[in-house]
Amino acid sequence: MPVDARRTISDLQQLRALTADDHGAQRIAWSATWLKARAWFQGLLSELPVEHHLDAAGNSWTTLPGESDRSLILGSHLDSVPNGGWLDGCLGVLASFEVLRAIAEDFHGKPPITIRLVDWADEEGARFGRSLFGSSAFAGTHTIPADRGRTDRDGIRLEEALRQCQIEVERIGDAAAERGQAGAYLELHIEQGPVLEAMQLPLGVVLGTKGVERHAITFHGQEAHSGSTPMAVRRDALAAAAKLALEIRPIARKHPDAVATMGSVKTFPGIVTAVVGRCETTLDMRDLDAGVLASMLAEARAASERFAAEEGCTVEWSRIWSIEPIPFDPRLIEFCDQAVRETAGKSHQLPSGPLHDAAEVARAGIPVVMMFTQSLAGLSHNPAENTRIEHLELAVEAFDRLARKTMHWLNV
Amino acid sequence: MPVDARRTISDLQQLRALTADDHGAQRIAWSATWLKARAWFQGLLSELPVEHHLDAAGNSWTTLPGESDRSLILGSHLDSVPNGGWLDGCLGVLASFEVLRAIAEDFHGKPPITIRLVDWADEEGARFGRSLFGSSAFAGTHTIPADRGRTDRDGIRLEEALRQCQIEVERIGDAAAERGQAGAYLELHIEQGPVLEAMQLPLGVVLGTKGVERHAITFHGQEAHSGSTPMAVRRDALAAAAKLALEIRPIARKHPDAVATMGSVKTFPGIVTAVVGRCETTLDMRDLDAGVLASMLAEARAASERFAAEEGCTVEWSRIWSIEPIPFDPRLIEFCDQAVRETAGKSHQLPSGPLHDAAEVARAGIPVVMMFTQSLAGLSHNPAENTRIEHLELAVEAFDRLARKTMHWLNV
């Protein structure tokens, strides 16, 4: 029997009613509202012949045992940013639930392979600044020494917040045991960007997650009085930074999917009557091709040094964070493309700029693909985040098709 | 008898010892340290045949009555910014004192015209953000309704702070009575800029204070995810602001003495992973020629609108503050030029970018000129502010010459 996509939409609406306030979704990981969302979700499972448990990193696993221990994992995350939308993360969890339910019915509770549903813990990293928390523990790429002492705005340590959810930070690596005989991981997510909408397509196939280079770049010039310092003798740190803010754009535009963003500029002393003596900026560059990303970074660095020299300044770089590009599995990309075509007539393949738990799963060596559904106006992490109901319905149907194709492949 | 410039330097050193700490001068107006500086200064006057009083705005007046009531006013300000230097303001007051003393001696206590020394109250506006407080009251350009309720960092109102110094804010306009038969005002000050040092000149003649246009300029674009938003569809408010930050420089450089500064840039949301949706900047433009200043402002405004349109943004301007250019008196400029040449061999005429009490006195219709002495590295409002001792000595000598020429002119 086919999936009932309207049920997924009704579930999403229920979850919104339960966990959003006037400012949007409030399912911040490790919070009471997040735990409430998870308890509600567990309630949905009660009529299914499934086993449920939390792993050592707080990921929530629901297993429908099959004839074989080989498993297909479906999932996403229930946690949200503060004042978030009604779809980011939970669409993937609730669509996976609907697919799991349909498979359980179709195979009278015993499919040929094991089907698992995962709700990853703390994808967003909204409270402690550590995103992909649970999936990185699963993948063995977790970073306990760096994360243990992280604190939230109230000074509460990550370690303490986890302990209140019965998670011991030192043991989160044990989540790797969940990999078992996983044969594939599939994730449905909203695009969170404007590409599919601009192409008037409801669905897309994700080629992988872009590599990210994230740097803090500080220009040092000379603070000076805005009234008494002639233009010719200024060493204006803002001027060097402004040149870089503009130059990163042609650097990115040389490549079809590359992006480069200066998201933060801080000026010191930062008053109307002083030439800027120090300018702190951030740079975020992304591309699916590691070579392209490396060359963009090198070009930006060279440009920053040239601009610093032109303005009598110096420049200093420090890496905030980086991750390599993570391409998804070619066979699964092909299945996903077929499923999208069969459901919506037309497909489009695109890289994901935002990171997702799927990237961590791929790092564990498990074949992975993601499906995107259109986001209206590209908005996400925002209560205005939205997708047309008919597109959500197509997404659940196409995701079901993808799961069936993958199940069949794993069973051969 | 000639002035004894070494005495002025010794006075400056005494004042520093009395009112500076490890972080610099702390003679913030209306503070206990400022009152201590004023009391010390009054002590210096005790051997002279002078009358002393505070006017209704807290300006401190010392009068050496002459044969005629026509008066020559010399002065500057004893107040400093927090962590200030040892010369800004107090050089002018203490050099004026030395000149007054020499004139009193030369004329056996009764010069042909009246010589007055003024220490203006709160030139810096460091505590309440209202600079030229006392001199504007003298000139009748004071702004009681806007200033009455100003508060300092501790929430203390300007009105209260004044009352503790026996000043009633409602009555400060009575300081206009001090104008009397004032025939000229002369002020010696450090340059606070790098021009004279670059020309290897100890002294300069000030042509006037530049007009200032000070504006807040905000660009509105669209906040967007740095990973999922293609370069081609971004509406990046920072890009528009960066273009303006660079464009104000050629606009200013068309004119020999003009300056334009973007001193503050704030990005919103201002995080590494978001395209800037709103960018708040400040612009400060200055020139001695009102027409030049107006055309610079018009060019900057047109450029900002062009850049906003190019980036799919909008821009909004709001004036923070402005003042017209205030040219000094041509006859006094000529006297000052002669005095500088006679003392240092060579002179240079330049506008002042920073404002000074002299500008307010000029607005009252009194002929005014200022003399600058070189600042090392252009530094001021900083404990590292400095001027070579030999330049300070030349400054006191040249200022004495200027005072004698002006006295002679007023007596004719």
Coordinates of C-alpha atoms in Angstrom, one line a residue, chain A:
Chain A
M1 CA 0.0 0.0 0.0
P2 CA 1.2 3.5 -0.8
V3 CA 2.3 6.0 1.8
D4 CA -0.3 8.5 3.0
A5 CA 1.5 11.8 2.7
R6 CA -1.5 13.7 4.2
R7 CA -0.8 11.9 7.5
T8 CA 2.8 13.2 7.4
I9 CA 1.5 16.7 7.0
S10 CA -1.0 16.2 9.8
D11 CA 1.8 15.0 12.0
L12 CA 3.9 18.0 11.2
Q13 CA 1.1 20.3 12.1
Q14 CA 0.5 18.5 15.4
L15 CA 4.2 18.8 16.2
R16 CA 4.1 22.5 15.4
A17 CA 1.1 23.0 17.7
L18 CA 3.0 21.1 20.4
T19 CA 6.4 22.7 20.2
A20 CA 6.2 26.2 18.6
D21 CA 5.2 29.5 20.2
D22 CA 4.4 32.8 18.5
H23 CA 8.1 33.2 17.5
G24 CA 8.4 29.8 15.8
A25 CA 9.6 26.3 16.7
Q26 CA 11.5 25.9 20.0
R27 CA 12.8 22.4 19.9
I28 CA 16.3 23.3 20.9
A29 CA 18.2 20.1 21.6
W30 CA 18.5 19.1 25.3
S31 CA 15.6 21.4 26.2
A32 CA 12.3 20.4 27.7
T33 CA 10.5 21.2 24.5
W34 CA 12.8 18.9 22.5
L35 CA 12.2 16.1 25.0
K36 CA 8.5 16.7 24.7
A37 CA 8.7 16.4 20.9
R38 CA 10.6 13.2 21.2
A39 CA 8.1 11.8 23.7
W40 CA 5.3 12.7 21.3
F41 CA 7.1 11.0 18.5
Q42 CA 7.6 7.8 20.5
G43 CA 3.8 7.8 21.1
L44 CA 3.4 7.6 17.3
L45 CA 5.4 4.4 17.2
S46 CA 3.2 2.5 19.7
E47 CA 1.2 0.7 17.1
L48 CA 4.2 -0.6 15.1
P49 CA 6.2 -3.8 15.7
V50 CA 9.4 -1.8 16.4
E51 CA 12.1 -1.7 19.0
H52 CA 13.1 1.8 20.3
H53 CA 16.2 3.0 22.2
L54 CA 18.5 6.0 22.6
D55 CA 22.2 5.4 21.8
A56 CA 25.2 6.7 23.8
A57 CA 25.1 10.1 22.1
G58 CA 21.3 10.6 22.5
N59 CA 20.3 9.6 19.0
S60 CA 16.9 8.0 18.9
W61 CA 16.7 4.7 17.0
T62 CA 13.5 2.9 16.0
T63 CA 14.1 -0.5 14.4
L64 CA 11.7 -2.7 12.4
P65 CA 13.6 -6.0 12.2
G66 CA 13.6 -7.7 8.8
E67 CA 14.5 -11.1 7.5
S68 CA 18.1 -9.9 7.3
D69 CA 20.2 -7.8 9.7
R70 CA 21.3 -5.7 6.8
S71 CA 19.7 -2.4 7.4
L72 CA 18.4 0.7 5.6
I73 CA 18.4 3.8 7.7
L74 CA 16.0 6.6 7.2
G75 CA 16.1 9.8 9.3
S76 CA 16.7 13.4 10.1
H77 CA 16.4 15.4 13.3
L78 CA 13.6 16.7 15.5
D79 CA 15.6 19.5 17.1
S80 CA 15.3 23.0 15.8
V81 CA 17.0 26.4 16.1
P82 CA 15.3 28.9 18.5
N83 CA 12.4 30.6 16.6
G84 CA 12.7 28.0 13.8
G85 CA 10.4 26.7 11.1
W86 CA 7.9 23.9 11.0
L87 CA 9.8 21.7 8.5
D88 CA 13.6 21.8 9.0
G89 CA 14.6 18.4 10.3
C90 CA 11.2 17.1 11.4
L91 CA 9.9 16.8 7.8
G92 CA 12.6 14.1 7.3
V93 CA 11.8 12.3 10.6
L94 CA 8.0 12.2 10.0
A95 CA 8.3 11.3 6.3
S96 CA 10.6 8.4 7.4
F97 CA 8.1 7.4 10.0
E98 CA 5.3 7.3 7.3
V99 CA 7.6 5.2 5.0
L100 CA 8.5 2.9 7.9
R101 CA 4.8 2.4 8.7
A102 CA 3.9 1.7 5.0
I103 CA 6.8 -0.9 4.7
A104 CA 5.7 -2.5 8.0
E105 CA 2.2 -2.9 6.6
D106 CA 3.3 -4.1 3.2
F107 CA 5.5 -6.8 4.6
H108 CA 3.2 -7.7 7.5
G109 CA 5.8 -6.5 10.0
K110 CA 8.7 -8.4 8.6
P111 CA 10.4 -6.7 5.5
P112 CA 13.3 -8.5 3.7
I113 CA 15.9 -6.2 5.3
T114 CA 15.9 -4.3 8.6
I115 CA 14.5 -0.8 8.4
R116 CA 15.7 1.7 10.9
L117 CA 14.6 5.3 11.7
V118 CA 17.0 7.7 13.4
D119 CA 16.3 11.0 15.0
W120 CA 19.7 12.5 15.4
A121 CA 20.5 14.4 18.6
D122 CA 21.4 18.1 18.2
E123 CA 21.9 18.5 14.5
E124 CA 21.6 22.3 14.8
G125 CA 24.1 23.0 17.6
A126 CA 21.9 25.9 18.5
R127 CA 22.6 25.9 22.2
F128 CA 26.2 25.0 22.4
G129 CA 27.5 25.8 18.9
R130 CA 28.3 22.2 18.1
S131 CA 26.2 21.1 15.2
L132 CA 25.9 17.4 13.9
F133 CA 26.5 16.3 17.5
G134 CA 24.8 12.9 17.5
S135 CA 25.6 11.9 13.9
S136 CA 29.3 12.8 14.4
A137 CA 29.4 10.4 17.4
F138 CA 27.8 7.8 15.2
A139 CA 30.4 8.4 12.5
G140 CA 33.3 8.5 15.0
T141 CA 34.2 12.1 14.0
H142 CA 33.1 13.5 17.4
T143 CA 35.4 15.8 19.3
I144 CA 34.9 15.3 23.0
P145 CA 37.9 17.3 24.3
A146 CA 36.8 20.4 22.3
D147 CA 33.1 20.0 23.2
R148 CA 33.1 18.9 26.8
G149 CA 33.5 22.3 28.2
R150 CA 31.2 24.3 25.8
T151 CA 28.7 26.5 27.6
D152 CA 25.4 27.9 26.6
R153 CA 24.4 31.6 27.2
D154 CA 23.5 30.9 30.8
G155 CA 27.0 29.3 31.5
I156 CA 25.6 25.8 31.6
R157 CA 28.2 23.3 30.3
L158 CA 27.4 20.9 27.5
E159 CA 28.5 18.1 29.8
E160 CA 25.8 19.0 32.4
A161 CA 23.0 19.5 29.9
L162 CA 23.8 16.1 28.4
R163 CA 23.8 14.5 31.9
Q164 CA 20.3 15.8 32.5
C165 CA 19.3 13.8 29.4
Q166 CA 21.2 10.7 30.8
I167 CA 24.1 11.1 28.3
E168 CA 27.7 10.8 29.5
V169 CA 29.8 13.0 27.2
E170 CA 32.9 10.7 27.6
R171 CA 30.9 7.7 26.2
I172 CA 29.2 9.2 23.2
G173 CA 31.6 7.4 20.8
D174 CA 29.8 4.2 21.8
A175 CA 27.1 5.4 19.3
A176 CA 29.3 3.9 16.6
A177 CA 27.9 0.5 17.6
E178 CA 24.7 1.5 15.8
R179 CA 26.4 1.3 12.5
G180 CA 25.9 -2.5 12.6
Q181 CA 25.2 -3.8 9.1
A182 CA 23.9 -0.5 7.8
G183 CA 23.8 -0.6 4.0
A184 CA 22.4 2.8 3.2
Y185 CA 21.2 6.1 4.7
L186 CA 18.4 8.2 3.2
E187 CA 17.4 11.7 4.3
L188 CA 14.6 14.0 3.1
H189 CA 15.0 17.7 3.9
I190 CA 13.8 21.1 2.8
E191 CA 16.3 22.8 0.5
Q192 CA 16.7 25.9 2.7
G193 CA 17.7 27.8 -0.5
P194 CA 16.1 29.3 -3.5
V195 CA 17.4 27.0 -6.3
L196 CA 14.4 24.6 -6.8
E197 CA 11.9 27.4 -6.5
A198 CA 13.7 29.4 -9.2
M199 CA 13.5 26.3 -11.4
Q200 CA 9.9 25.7 -10.5
L201 CA 10.7 22.2 -9.4
P202 CA 9.2 20.6 -6.3
L203 CA 12.0 18.1 -5.7
G204 CA 15.8 17.7 -6.2
V205 CA 18.6 15.2 -5.7
V206 CA 21.4 16.1 -3.5
L207 CA 24.9 15.4 -4.9
G208 CA 26.6 15.8 -1.6
T209 CA 27.4 18.5 1.0
K210 CA 29.8 21.3 0.0
G211 CA 33.2 21.6 1.7
V212 CA 33.3 24.6 4.0
E213 CA 36.3 26.9 4.8
R214 CA 35.4 29.2 7.6
H215 CA 37.9 31.8 8.7
A216 CA 38.3 34.9 10.9
I217 CA 40.2 37.6 9.0
T218 CA 41.5 40.7 10.9
F219 CA 43.0 43.7 9.3
H220 CA 45.2 45.9 11.4
G221 CA 45.7 49.5 10.4
Q222 CA 46.0 52.7 12.4
E223 CA 43.2 54.3 14.4
A224 CA 43.3 58.1 13.6
H225 CA 41.1 61.2 14.1
S226 CA 38.6 61.5 11.2
G227 CA 39.0 65.3 11.2
S228 CA 42.7 65.8 11.4
T229 CA 44.1 62.9 9.4
P230 CA 44.6 63.6 5.7
M231 CA 43.3 60.9 3.3
A232 CA 46.8 60.3 1.9
V233 CA 48.3 59.1 5.2
R234 CA 45.5 56.9 6.5
R235 CA 46.0 53.2 7.2
D236 CA 42.3 52.4 7.1
A237 CA 41.6 48.8 8.1
L238 CA 38.0 49.1 6.9
A239 CA 39.1 50.0 3.4
A240 CA 41.2 46.8 3.1
A241 CA 38.2 44.7 4.5
A242 CA 35.8 46.4 2.1
K243 CA 38.0 45.5 -0.8
L244 CA 38.0 41.9 0.3
A245 CA 34.2 41.9 0.9
L246 CA 33.8 42.8 -2.8
E247 CA 36.6 40.6 -4.2
I248 CA 35.3 37.3 -2.7
R249 CA 32.3 37.6 -5.1
P250 CA 34.2 37.3 -8.4
I251 CA 36.3 34.6 -6.8
A252 CA 33.2 32.5 -6.1
R253 CA 31.4 33.4 -9.3
K254 CA 34.1 31.6 -11.4
H255 CA 32.5 28.3 -10.3
P256 CA 28.9 27.4 -10.9
D257 CA 27.9 26.3 -7.4
A258 CA 30.5 28.0 -5.2
V259 CA 29.6 30.5 -2.6
A260 CA 31.6 33.0 -0.5
T261 CA 30.2 35.1 2.2
M262 CA 31.5 37.8 4.5
G263 CA 28.9 37.6 7.3
S264 CA 30.3 39.7 10.0
V265 CA 32.3 42.9 10.1
K266 CA 33.4 44.6 13.3
T267 CA 35.1 48.0 13.4
F268 CA 37.4 49.3 16.2
P269 CA 37.1 51.7 17.8
G270 CA 34.0 51.8 15.7
I271 CA 33.0 55.4 16.3
V272 CA 31.9 58.0 13.8
T273 CA 35.0 60.2 14.4
A274 CA 37.8 57.7 14.0
V275 CA 39.4 56.0 11.1
V276 CA 39.1 52.3 11.7
G277 CA 42.2 50.9 13.3
R278 CA 41.2 47.3 13.4
C279 CA 38.6 45.5 11.3
E280 CA 37.5 41.9 12.2
T281 CA 35.7 40.0 9.5
T282 CA 34.6 36.5 8.8
L283 CA 34.7 34.5 5.6
D284 CA 32.7 31.4 4.8
M285 CA 33.5 29.6 1.4
R286 CA 31.8 26.5 0.1
D287 CA 32.0 24.2 -2.9
L288 CA 31.4 20.5 -3.6
D289 CA 34.8 20.2 -5.3
A290 CA 37.8 20.2 -2.9
G291 CA 40.2 21.5 -5.5
V292 CA 37.8 24.4 -6.3
L293 CA 37.5 25.2 -2.6
A294 CA 41.2 25.2 -2.0
S295 CA 41.8 27.5 -5.0
M296 CA 39.1 29.9 -3.8
L297 CA 40.7 30.0 -0.4
A298 CA 44.1 30.6 -1.8
E299 CA 42.8 33.4 -4.0
A300 CA 41.0 35.1 -1.1
R301 CA 44.1 34.9 1.1
A302 CA 46.3 36.4 -1.7
A303 CA 43.7 39.1 -2.3
S304 CA 43.6 40.0 1.5
E305 CA 47.3 40.3 1.6
R306 CA 47.4 42.5 -1.5
F307 CA 44.6 44.8 -0.1
A308 CA 46.3 45.0 3.3
A309 CA 49.6 46.1 1.6
E310 CA 47.7 48.6 -0.6
E311 CA 46.2 50.2 2.5
G312 CA 49.3 50.1 4.7
C313 CA 47.7 47.4 6.9
T314 CA 48.5 43.9 7.9
V315 CA 46.2 41.0 7.8
E316 CA 45.9 37.9 10.0
W317 CA 43.9 34.8 9.3
S318 CA 42.7 32.1 11.7
R319 CA 40.6 29.1 10.7
I320 CA 37.3 28.9 12.6
W321 CA 36.3 25.5 11.2
S322 CA 36.4 23.6 8.0
I323 CA 35.1 20.3 6.5
E324 CA 35.9 18.6 3.3
P325 CA 33.3 18.2 0.5
I326 CA 31.3 15.0 1.1
P327 CA 30.0 13.5 -2.2
F328 CA 27.0 11.2 -1.9
D329 CA 26.8 7.7 -3.3
P330 CA 26.4 7.6 -7.1
R331 CA 24.1 4.5 -7.1
L332 CA 21.8 6.2 -4.5
I333 CA 21.9 9.5 -6.5
E334 CA 20.6 7.5 -9.5
F335 CA 17.8 5.9 -7.4
C336 CA 16.9 9.3 -6.0
D337 CA 16.8 10.8 -9.5
Q338 CA 14.5 8.0 -10.7
A339 CA 12.2 8.4 -7.7
V340 CA 11.9 12.2 -8.2
R341 CA 11.2 11.8 -12.0
E342 CA 8.6 9.1 -11.4
T343 CA 6.9 11.3 -8.8
A344 CA 7.3 14.8 -10.1
G345 CA 8.1 14.3 -13.8
K346 CA 11.4 16.3 -13.7
S347 CA 14.5 16.2 -11.5
H348 CA 17.4 18.4 -10.8
Q349 CA 20.7 17.5 -9.1
L350 CA 22.3 20.1 -6.8
P351 CA 24.9 20.2 -4.0
S352 CA 23.8 21.2 -0.5
G353 CA 25.4 24.3 0.9
P354 CA 24.2 23.6 4.5
L355 CA 25.6 20.6 6.2
H356 CA 23.4 17.7 7.3
D357 CA 23.6 14.6 9.4
A358 CA 23.8 12.7 6.1
A359 CA 27.3 14.1 5.6
E360 CA 28.5 12.5 8.9
V361 CA 26.9 9.2 8.0
A362 CA 28.7 9.3 4.6
R363 CA 32.0 9.9 6.5
A364 CA 31.3 6.6 8.3
G365 CA 31.5 4.9 4.9
I366 CA 27.8 4.2 4.6
P367 CA 26.3 4.9 1.1
V368 CA 24.1 8.0 1.5
V369 CA 21.8 10.2 -0.5
M370 CA 19.5 13.1 0.3
M371 CA 16.4 14.4 -1.4
F372 CA 15.4 18.1 -1.2
T373 CA 12.0 19.6 -1.4
Q374 CA 11.5 23.2 -2.5
S375 CA 11.7 26.0 0.1
L376 CA 9.6 29.1 -0.5
A377 CA 11.8 32.1 -0.8
G378 CA 14.7 30.0 0.3
L379 CA 13.8 30.8 3.9
S380 CA 14.8 28.6 6.8
H381 CA 15.8 28.9 10.5
N382 CA 12.9 31.3 10.5
P383 CA 9.3 31.0 11.5
A384 CA 8.4 32.1 7.9
E385 CA 10.0 28.9 6.6
N386 CA 7.5 27.1 4.3
T387 CA 6.9 24.7 1.5
R388 CA 3.7 24.2 -0.5
I389 CA 1.5 21.4 0.8
E390 CA 1.4 19.7 -2.6
H391 CA 5.2 19.7 -2.7
L392 CA 5.4 18.1 0.7
E393 CA 3.0 15.4 -0.5
L394 CA 5.2 14.8 -3.5
A395 CA 8.2 14.7 -1.3
V396 CA 6.8 11.9 0.9
E397 CA 5.8 9.9 -2.1
A398 CA 9.2 10.3 -3.8
F399 CA 11.0 9.5 -0.6
D400 CA 8.9 6.3 -0.3
R401 CA 9.9 5.3 -3.8
L402 CA 13.6 6.0 -3.0
A403 CA 13.3 3.8 0.1
R404 CA 11.7 0.9 -1.9
K405 CA 14.4 1.1 -4.6
T406 CA 17.2 1.2 -2.0
M407 CA 15.6 -1.7 0.0
H408 CA 15.4 -3.7 -3.2
W409 CA 19.1 -2.9 -4.0
L410 CA 20.3 -3.9 -0.5
N411 CA 18.3 -7.1 -0.6
V412 CA 19.9 -8.3 -3.9

